[in-house]
PDB file of C-alpha atoms in Angstrom:
ATOM      1  CA  ASP Z1329      -1.710  68.210 -67.783  1.00  0.00           C
ATOM      2  CA  ALA Z1330      -3.672  70.703 -65.720  1.00  0.00           C
ATOM      3  CA  LYS Z1331      -1.339  73.013 -63.814  1.00  0.00           C
ATOM      4  CA  THR Z1332      -3.712  73.659 -60.950  1.00  0.00           C
ATOM      5  CA  THR Z1333      -4.937  71.628 -57.980  1.00  0.00           C
ATOM      6  CA  GLN Z1334      -8.413  72.017 -56.529  1.00  0.00           C
ATOM      7  CA  PRO Z1335     -10.483  70.053 -53.999  1.00  0.00           C
ATOM      8  CA  ASN Z1336     -12.914  67.677 -55.661  1.00  0.00           C
ATOM      9  CA  SER Z1337     -15.931  69.025 -53.815  1.00  0.00           C
ATOM     10  CA  MET Z1338     -17.109  71.570 -51.274  1.00  0.00           C
ATOM     11  CA  GLU Z1339     -20.361  72.323 -49.509  1.00  0.00           C
ATOM     12  CA  SER Z1340     -21.808  75.626 -48.471  1.00  0.00           C
ATOM     13  CA  ASN Z1341     -24.957  76.953 -46.880  1.00  0.00           C
ATOM     14  CA  GLU Z1342     -27.110  79.408 -48.749  1.00  0.00           C
ATOM     15  CA  GLU Z1343     -26.329  83.073 -48.107  1.00  0.00           C
ATOM     16  CA  GLU Z1344     -22.987  82.274 -46.529  1.00  0.00           C
ATOM     17  CA  PRO Z1345     -19.610  83.138 -48.099  1.00  0.00           C
ATOM     18  CA  VAL Z1346     -17.725  80.451 -49.968  1.00  0.00           C
ATOM     19  CA  HIS Z1347     -13.966  80.283 -50.411  1.00  0.00           C
ATOM     20  CA  LEU Z1348     -12.829  78.008 -53.234  1.00  0.00           C
ATOM     21  CA  PRO Z1349      -9.074  77.346 -53.135  1.00  0.00           C
ATOM     22  CA  CYS Z1350      -6.704  76.659 -56.002  1.00  0.00           C
ATOM     23  CA  ASN Z1351      -3.018  75.733 -55.820  1.00  0.00           C
ATOM     24  CA  HIS Z1352      -0.730  76.560 -58.714  1.00  0.00           C
ATOM     25  CA  SER Z1353       2.763  76.175 -57.319  1.00  0.00           C
ATOM     26  CA  THR Z1354       4.450  76.140 -60.749  1.00  0.00           C
ATOM     27  CA  ILE Z1355       2.855  79.364 -61.949  1.00  0.00           C
ATOM     28  CA  SER Z1356       5.094  81.554 -64.092  1.00  0.00           C
ATOM     29  CA  GLY Z1357       5.321  85.310 -64.114  1.00  0.00           C
ATOM     30  CA  THR Z1358       3.269  85.643 -67.295  1.00  0.00           C
ATOM     31  CA  ASP Z1359       0.413  83.386 -66.195  1.00  0.00           C
ATOM     32  CA  TYR Z1360      -2.980  84.855 -65.525  1.00  0.00           C
ATOM     33  CA  ILE Z1361      -5.332  83.015 -63.167  1.00  0.00           C
ATOM     34  CA  HIS Z1362      -8.771  82.456 -64.681  1.00  0.00           C
ATOM     35  CA  TRP Z1363     -11.888  80.978 -63.140  1.00  0.00           C
ATOM     36  CA  TYR Z1364     -14.764  79.466 -65.059  1.00  0.00           C
ATOM     37  CA  ARG Z1365     -17.786  77.676 -63.697  1.00  0.00           C
ATOM     38  CA  GLN Z1366     -20.146  75.144 -65.192  1.00  0.00           C
ATOM     39  CA  LEU Z1367     -23.731  74.954 -64.034  1.00  0.00           C
ATOM     40  CA  PRO Z1368     -25.552  71.642 -64.477  1.00  0.00           C
ATOM     41  CA  SER Z1369     -26.328  70.846 -68.114  1.00  0.00           C
ATOM     42  CA  GLN Z1370     -24.685  74.042 -69.362  1.00  0.00           C
ATOM     43  CA  GLY Z1371     -21.406  75.025 -70.929  1.00  0.00           C
ATOM     44  CA  PRO Z1372     -18.739  76.690 -68.790  1.00  0.00           C
ATOM     45  CA  GLU Z1373     -18.962  80.420 -68.180  1.00  0.00           C
ATOM     46  CA  TYR Z1374     -16.273  82.938 -67.320  1.00  0.00           C
ATOM     47  CA  VAL Z1375     -16.208  84.147 -63.738  1.00  0.00           C
ATOM     48  CA  ILE Z1376     -13.122  86.249 -63.141  1.00  0.00           C
ATOM     49  CA  HIS Z1377      -9.398  86.499 -63.787  1.00  0.00           C
ATOM     50  CA  GLY Z1378      -6.362  88.209 -62.303  1.00  0.00           C
ATOM     51  CA  LEU Z1379      -2.580  88.456 -62.381  1.00  0.00           C
ATOM     52  CA  THR Z1380      -1.227  89.735 -59.062  1.00  0.00           C
ATOM     53  CA  SER Z1381      -3.740  92.004 -57.400  1.00  0.00           C
ATOM     54  CA  ASN Z1382      -7.019  90.953 -55.911  1.00  0.00           C
ATOM     55  CA  VAL Z1383      -9.946  91.429 -58.268  1.00  0.00           C
ATOM     56  CA  ASN Z1384     -13.637  92.039 -57.764  1.00  0.00           C
ATOM     57  CA  ASN Z1385     -16.551  91.880 -60.182  1.00  0.00           C
ATOM     58  CA  ARG Z1386     -20.287  91.437 -59.926  1.00  0.00           C
ATOM     59  CA  MET Z1387     -19.987  87.673 -59.690  1.00  0.00           C
ATOM     60  CA  ALA Z1388     -17.111  87.093 -57.304  1.00  0.00           C
ATOM     61  CA  SER Z1389     -13.788  88.174 -55.875  1.00  0.00           C
ATOM     62  CA  LEU Z1390     -10.398  86.671 -56.565  1.00  0.00           C
ATOM     63  CA  ALA Z1391      -7.766  86.732 -53.845  1.00  0.00           C
ATOM     64  CA  ILE Z1392      -4.241  85.965 -55.046  1.00  0.00           C
ATOM     65  CA  ALA Z1393      -1.479  84.999 -52.632  1.00  0.00           C
ATOM     66  CA  GLU Z1394       1.545  87.251 -52.521  1.00  0.00           C
ATOM     67  CA  ASP Z1395       3.782  84.529 -53.983  1.00  0.00           C
ATOM     68  CA  ARG Z1396       1.038  83.710 -56.541  1.00  0.00           C
ATOM     69  CA  LYS Z1397       1.280  80.012 -55.819  1.00  0.00           C
ATOM     70  CA  SER Z1398      -2.327  79.878 -54.721  1.00  0.00           C
ATOM     71  CA  SER Z1399      -5.550  81.783 -55.150  1.00  0.00           C
ATOM     72  CA  THR Z1400      -9.055  81.765 -53.747  1.00  0.00           C
ATOM     73  CA  LEU Z1401     -12.325  82.444 -55.483  1.00  0.00           C
ATOM     74  CA  ILE Z1402     -14.748  84.082 -53.107  1.00  0.00           C
ATOM     75  CA  LEU Z1403     -18.502  84.037 -53.498  1.00  0.00           C
ATOM     76  CA  HIS Z1404     -19.704  86.536 -50.950  1.00  0.00           C
ATOM     77  CA  ARG Z1405     -23.196  85.139 -50.483  1.00  0.00           C
ATOM     78  CA  ALA Z1406     -23.806  81.757 -52.016  1.00  0.00           C
ATOM     79  CA  THR Z1407     -27.155  81.132 -53.628  1.00  0.00           C
ATOM     80  CA  LEU Z1408     -28.653  77.889 -54.875  1.00  0.00           C
ATOM     81  CA  ARG Z1409     -27.863  79.076 -58.390  1.00  0.00           C
ATOM     82  CA  ASP Z1410     -24.155  79.071 -57.541  1.00  0.00           C
ATOM     83  CA  ALA Z1411     -24.122  75.270 -57.324  1.00  0.00           C
ATOM     84  CA  ALA Z1412     -21.709  74.339 -60.095  1.00  0.00           C
ATOM     85  CA  VAL Z1413     -18.281  72.966 -60.913  1.00  0.00           C
ATOM     86  CA  TYR Z1414     -15.657  75.694 -60.566  1.00  0.00           C
ATOM     87  CA  TYR Z1415     -12.491  75.501 -62.651  1.00  0.00           C
ATOM     88  CA  CYS Z1416      -9.245  77.324 -61.907  1.00  0.00           C
ATOM     89  CA  ILE Z1417      -7.163  77.710 -65.084  1.00  0.00           C
ATOM     90  CA  LEU Z1418      -3.787  79.274 -65.810  1.00  0.00           C
ATOM     91  CA  ARG Z1419      -3.426  81.159 -69.065  1.00  0.00           C
ATOM     92  CA  ASP Z1420      -0.033  82.378 -70.217  1.00  0.00           C
ATOM     93  CA  SER Z1421      -0.450  85.794 -71.762  1.00  0.00           C
ATOM     94  CA  ARG Z1422       2.146  84.883 -74.383  1.00  0.00           C
ATOM     95  CA  GLY Z1423       0.760  81.443 -75.224  1.00  0.00           C
ATOM     96  CA  ASN Z1424      -0.834  78.683 -73.189  1.00  0.00           C
ATOM     97  CA  TYR Z1425       0.085  75.509 -71.378  1.00  0.00           C
ATOM     98  CA  GLY Z1426      -0.204  72.651 -73.838  1.00  0.00           C
ATOM     99  CA  GLY Z1427      -1.962  74.794 -76.383  1.00  0.00           C
ATOM    100  CA  SER Z1428      -0.552  77.414 -78.642  1.00  0.00           C
ATOM    101  CA  GLN Z1429      -3.679  79.322 -79.445  1.00  0.00           C
ATOM    102  CA  GLY Z1430      -5.498  80.085 -76.264  1.00  0.00           C
ATOM    103  CA  ASN Z1431      -7.522  76.959 -75.737  1.00  0.00           C
ATOM    104  CA  LEU Z1432      -8.458  76.446 -72.110  1.00  0.00           C
ATOM    105  CA  ILE Z1433      -6.997  73.484 -70.245  1.00  0.00           C
ATOM    106  CA  PHE Z1434      -9.530  72.271 -67.693  1.00  0.00           C
ATOM    107  CA  GLY Z1435      -8.880  70.024 -64.729  1.00  0.00           C
ATOM    108  CA  LYS Z1436     -11.699  68.315 -62.853  1.00  0.00           C
ATOM    109  CA  GLY Z1437     -12.577  71.442 -60.893  1.00  0.00           C
ATOM    110  CA  THR Z1438     -14.388  71.735 -57.570  1.00  0.00           C
ATOM    111  CA  LYS Z1439     -18.016  70.716 -57.385  1.00  0.00           C
ATOM    112  CA  LEU Z1440     -19.774  73.196 -55.117  1.00  0.00           C
ATOM    113  CA  SER Z1441     -23.008  72.159 -53.456  1.00  0.00           C
ATOM    114  CA  VAL Z1442     -25.183  74.804 -51.810  1.00  0.00           C
ATOM    115  CA  LYS Z1443     -27.647  73.782 -49.116  1.00  0.00           C
ATOM    116  CA  PRO Z1444     -30.780  75.830 -48.447  1.00  0.00           C
TER     117      PRO Z1444
ATOM    118  CA  GLY K 320     -27.640  89.444 -77.372  1.00  0.00           C
ATOM    119  CA  ALA K 321     -27.616  85.938 -78.749  1.00  0.00           C
ATOM    120  CA  GLY K 322     -25.053  83.600 -77.291  1.00  0.00           C
ATOM    121  CA  VAL K 323     -23.364  80.576 -78.786  1.00  0.00           C
ATOM    122  CA  SER K 324     -25.866  78.027 -80.001  1.00  0.00           C
ATOM    123  CA  GLN K 325     -25.351  74.362 -80.799  1.00  0.00           C
ATOM    124  CA  THR K 326     -27.542  71.898 -82.648  1.00  0.00           C
ATOM    125  CA  PRO K 327     -28.778  69.345 -82.062  1.00  0.00           C
ATOM    126  CA  SER K 328     -28.922  69.421 -78.283  1.00  0.00           C
ATOM    127  CA  ASN K 329     -28.988  65.613 -78.224  1.00  0.00           C
ATOM    128  CA  LYS K 330     -27.893  63.099 -80.818  1.00  0.00           C
ATOM    129  CA  VAL K 331     -28.264  59.354 -80.557  1.00  0.00           C
ATOM    130  CA  THR K 332     -26.607  57.266 -83.223  1.00  0.00           C
ATOM    131  CA  GLU K 333     -25.454  53.743 -83.828  1.00  0.00           C
ATOM    132  CA  LYS K 334     -21.891  52.537 -83.847  1.00  0.00           C
ATOM    133  CA  GLY K 335     -20.317  53.038 -87.253  1.00  0.00           C
ATOM    134  CA  LYS K 336     -22.580  55.894 -88.345  1.00  0.00           C
ATOM    135  CA  TYR K 337     -21.547  59.401 -89.412  1.00  0.00           C
ATOM    136  CA  VAL K 338     -22.638  62.481 -87.420  1.00  0.00           C
ATOM    137  CA  GLU K 339     -22.413  66.228 -87.791  1.00  0.00           C
ATOM    138  CA  LEU K 340     -22.613  68.681 -84.920  1.00  0.00           C
ATOM    139  CA  ARG K 341     -23.214  72.359 -85.580  1.00  0.00           C
ATOM    140  CA  CYS K 342     -22.029  75.459 -83.750  1.00  0.00           C
ATOM    141  CA  ASP K 343     -23.238  79.033 -84.289  1.00  0.00           C
ATOM    142  CA  PRO K 344     -20.810  81.395 -82.559  1.00  0.00           C
ATOM    143  CA  ILE K 345     -21.524  84.890 -81.336  1.00  0.00           C
ATOM    144  CA  SER K 346     -21.680  87.234 -84.308  1.00  0.00           C
ATOM    145  CA  GLY K 347     -18.349  88.900 -84.985  1.00  0.00           C
ATOM    146  CA  HIS K 348     -16.252  86.460 -82.959  1.00  0.00           C
ATOM    147  CA  THR K 349     -13.294  85.371 -85.044  1.00  0.00           C
ATOM    148  CA  ALA K 350     -12.100  82.583 -82.769  1.00  0.00           C
ATOM    149  CA  LEU K 351     -14.013  79.331 -82.374  1.00  0.00           C
ATOM    150  CA  TYR K 352     -13.122  76.320 -80.231  1.00  0.00           C
ATOM    151  CA  TRP K 353     -14.451  72.795 -79.947  1.00  0.00           C
ATOM    152  CA  TYR K 354     -14.142  70.821 -76.718  1.00  0.00           C
ATOM    153  CA  ARG K 355     -15.327  67.383 -75.631  1.00  0.00           C
ATOM    154  CA  GLN K 356     -16.474  66.574 -72.115  1.00  0.00           C
ATOM    155  CA  SER K 357     -16.820  63.084 -70.731  1.00  0.00           C
ATOM    156  CA  LEU K 358     -18.833  62.382 -67.610  1.00  0.00           C
ATOM    157  CA  GLY K 359     -17.117  63.648 -64.466  1.00  0.00           C
ATOM    158  CA  GLN K 360     -14.281  65.303 -66.371  1.00  0.00           C
ATOM    159  CA  GLY K 361     -13.497  68.844 -67.394  1.00  0.00           C
ATOM    160  CA  PRO K 362     -13.804  69.819 -71.052  1.00  0.00           C
ATOM    161  CA  GLU K 363     -10.965  68.670 -73.297  1.00  0.00           C
ATOM    162  CA  PHE K 364      -9.756  70.772 -76.212  1.00  0.00           C
ATOM    163  CA  LEU K 365     -10.279  69.432 -79.730  1.00  0.00           C
ATOM    164  CA  ILE K 366      -9.685  72.150 -82.330  1.00  0.00           C
ATOM    165  CA  TYR K 367      -9.384  75.914 -82.676  1.00  0.00           C
ATOM    166  CA  PHE K 368     -10.355  78.089 -85.662  1.00  0.00           C
ATOM    167  CA  GLN K 369      -9.185  81.588 -86.353  1.00  0.00           C
ATOM    168  CA  GLY K 370     -11.500  82.807 -89.080  1.00  0.00           C
ATOM    169  CA  THR K 371     -11.931  80.060 -91.660  1.00  0.00           C
ATOM    170  CA  GLY K 372      -8.753  78.161 -90.943  1.00  0.00           C
ATOM    171  CA  ALA K 373      -8.006  75.564 -88.315  1.00  0.00           C
ATOM    172  CA  ALA K 374      -5.146  77.153 -86.394  1.00  0.00           C
ATOM    173  CA  ASP K 375      -4.690  74.231 -84.016  1.00  0.00           C
ATOM    174  CA  ASP K 376      -6.193  70.762 -84.428  1.00  0.00           C
ATOM    175  CA  SER K 377      -3.835  69.031 -82.023  1.00  0.00           C
ATOM    176  CA  GLY K 378      -6.682  67.911 -79.785  1.00  0.00           C
ATOM    177  CA  LEU K 379      -8.532  65.835 -82.366  1.00  0.00           C
ATOM    178  CA  PRO K 380      -8.210  62.235 -81.143  1.00  0.00           C
ATOM    179  CA  ASN K 381      -7.849  60.600 -84.577  1.00  0.00           C
ATOM    180  CA  ASP K 382      -8.640  61.031 -88.250  1.00  0.00           C
ATOM    181  CA  ARG K 383     -12.299  60.096 -87.782  1.00  0.00           C
ATOM    182  CA  PHE K 384     -12.790  63.596 -86.404  1.00  0.00           C
ATOM    183  CA  PHE K 385     -12.856  66.601 -88.685  1.00  0.00           C
ATOM    184  CA  ALA K 386     -14.192  70.147 -88.406  1.00  0.00           C
ATOM    185  CA  VAL K 387     -14.844  72.969 -90.850  1.00  0.00           C
ATOM    186  CA  ARG K 388     -15.719  76.631 -90.701  1.00  0.00           C
ATOM    187  CA  PRO K 389     -16.016  77.597 -94.386  1.00  0.00           C
ATOM    188  CA  GLU K 390     -17.259  81.168 -94.009  1.00  0.00           C
ATOM    189  CA  GLY K 391     -15.655  82.060 -90.727  1.00  0.00           C
ATOM    190  CA  SER K 392     -18.830  81.862 -88.694  1.00  0.00           C
ATOM    191  CA  VAL K 393     -20.760  78.583 -88.350  1.00  0.00           C
ATOM    192  CA  SER K 394     -18.666  75.505 -87.702  1.00  0.00           C
ATOM    193  CA  THR K 395     -19.453  71.826 -88.118  1.00  0.00           C
ATOM    194  CA  LEU K 396     -17.725  69.013 -86.253  1.00  0.00           C
ATOM    195  CA  LYS K 397     -17.874  65.783 -88.227  1.00  0.00           C
ATOM    196  CA  ILE K 398     -17.305  62.326 -86.808  1.00  0.00           C
ATOM    197  CA  GLN K 399     -17.007  59.320 -89.102  1.00  0.00           C
ATOM    198  CA  ARG K 400     -17.522  55.677 -88.135  1.00  0.00           C
ATOM    199  CA  THR K 401     -18.626  56.591 -84.647  1.00  0.00           C
ATOM    200  CA  GLU K 402     -17.555  54.414 -81.726  1.00  0.00           C
ATOM    201  CA  ARG K 403     -19.109  54.000 -78.289  1.00  0.00           C
ATOM    202  CA  GLY K 404     -16.125  55.812 -76.818  1.00  0.00           C
ATOM    203  CA  ASP K 405     -17.113  58.942 -78.749  1.00  0.00           C
ATOM    204  CA  SER K 406     -20.125  59.371 -76.472  1.00  0.00           C
ATOM    205  CA  ALA K 407     -19.693  62.686 -74.679  1.00  0.00           C
ATOM    206  CA  VAL K 408     -20.914  66.265 -74.583  1.00  0.00           C
ATOM    207  CA  TYR K 409     -19.372  68.303 -77.388  1.00  0.00           C
ATOM    208  CA  LEU K 410     -18.968  71.951 -76.471  1.00  0.00           C
ATOM    209  CA  CYS K 411     -18.334  74.894 -78.732  1.00  0.00           C
ATOM    210  CA  ALA K 412     -16.947  78.249 -77.599  1.00  0.00           C
ATOM    211  CA  SER K 413     -16.178  81.509 -79.333  1.00  0.00           C
ATOM    212  CA  SER K 414     -14.190  84.582 -78.404  1.00  0.00           C
ATOM    213  CA  PRO K 415     -13.778  88.010 -79.981  1.00  0.00           C
ATOM    214  CA  SER K 416     -10.258  87.243 -81.109  1.00  0.00           C
ATOM    215  CA  GLY K 417      -7.950  84.325 -80.952  1.00  0.00           C
ATOM    216  CA  GLY K 418      -4.772  83.661 -79.084  1.00  0.00           C
ATOM    217  CA  ALA K 419      -4.105  83.480 -75.403  1.00  0.00           C
ATOM    218  CA  GLY K 420      -4.387  87.091 -74.445  1.00  0.00           C
ATOM    219  CA  SER K 421      -5.485  87.432 -70.890  1.00  0.00           C
ATOM    220  CA  TYR K 422      -8.765  89.081 -71.803  1.00  0.00           C
ATOM    221  CA  ASN K 423      -9.882  86.540 -74.353  1.00  0.00           C
ATOM    222  CA  GLU K 424     -12.889  85.307 -72.467  1.00  0.00           C
ATOM    223  CA  GLN K 425     -14.482  82.305 -74.123  1.00  0.00           C
ATOM    224  CA  PHE K 426     -18.257  82.083 -74.423  1.00  0.00           C
ATOM    225  CA  PHE K 427     -19.572  78.548 -74.432  1.00  0.00           C
ATOM    226  CA  GLY K 428     -22.649  77.032 -75.956  1.00  0.00           C
ATOM    227  CA  PRO K 429     -24.853  74.525 -74.108  1.00  0.00           C
ATOM    228  CA  GLY K 430     -23.264  71.576 -75.873  1.00  0.00           C
ATOM    229  CA  THR K 431     -24.480  68.613 -77.895  1.00  0.00           C
ATOM    230  CA  ARG K 432     -24.835  65.349 -76.006  1.00  0.00           C
ATOM    231  CA  LEU K 433     -23.757  62.553 -78.347  1.00  0.00           C
ATOM    232  CA  THR K 434     -24.666  58.977 -77.488  1.00  0.00           C
ATOM    233  CA  VAL K 435     -23.292  56.168 -79.595  1.00  0.00           C
ATOM    234  CA  LEU K 436     -25.139  52.896 -79.078  1.00  0.00           C
TER     235      LEU K 436
END
């Protein structure tokens, strides 16, 4: 079972910020929070990951709640190319939920639509 | 550099036939994963290779599915006696090393769309 909960879909306007939420109320202390996204007709691609502190990279920012039971992926200025399904995934640094060797466990993710 | 490639991009077959799907991982990546994605769902894990050996095949749905990676690079997913329910996109991913370390980013190929008529 996926250990995260995300909205099925969200809409955004081009060049506006987008905040994609993820709930993970059963997160353990050794779980990292990973985000992948899947553009239409492509395989998933890594976006960002974090443990406790907020993280920034060239693609996005990850804001992690103080109690770590939720997180938010932030796209600072959405473009049409950001339209994709975004997956929030927990990965135990010692092992993995349901998988012993690091395989990713995907839920249904959030389908982000970006309007021009 | 070259990413993960998968061939063919599309495969249409008839029920009961045998199919092979190929994955070329990023050069030097020791870990290789196969996933299957049905319409509207997230990818579902099938099998994981570390080098030449299958370290975890717990996701294979039944014994009609088999995968090999004889030289630790290219992998082939084999499906015998295909059924209509096998229709899906089959995704391959590789990572520099195996295991669940927090930095083991997985790099995915574009997938093979399998249609069983």
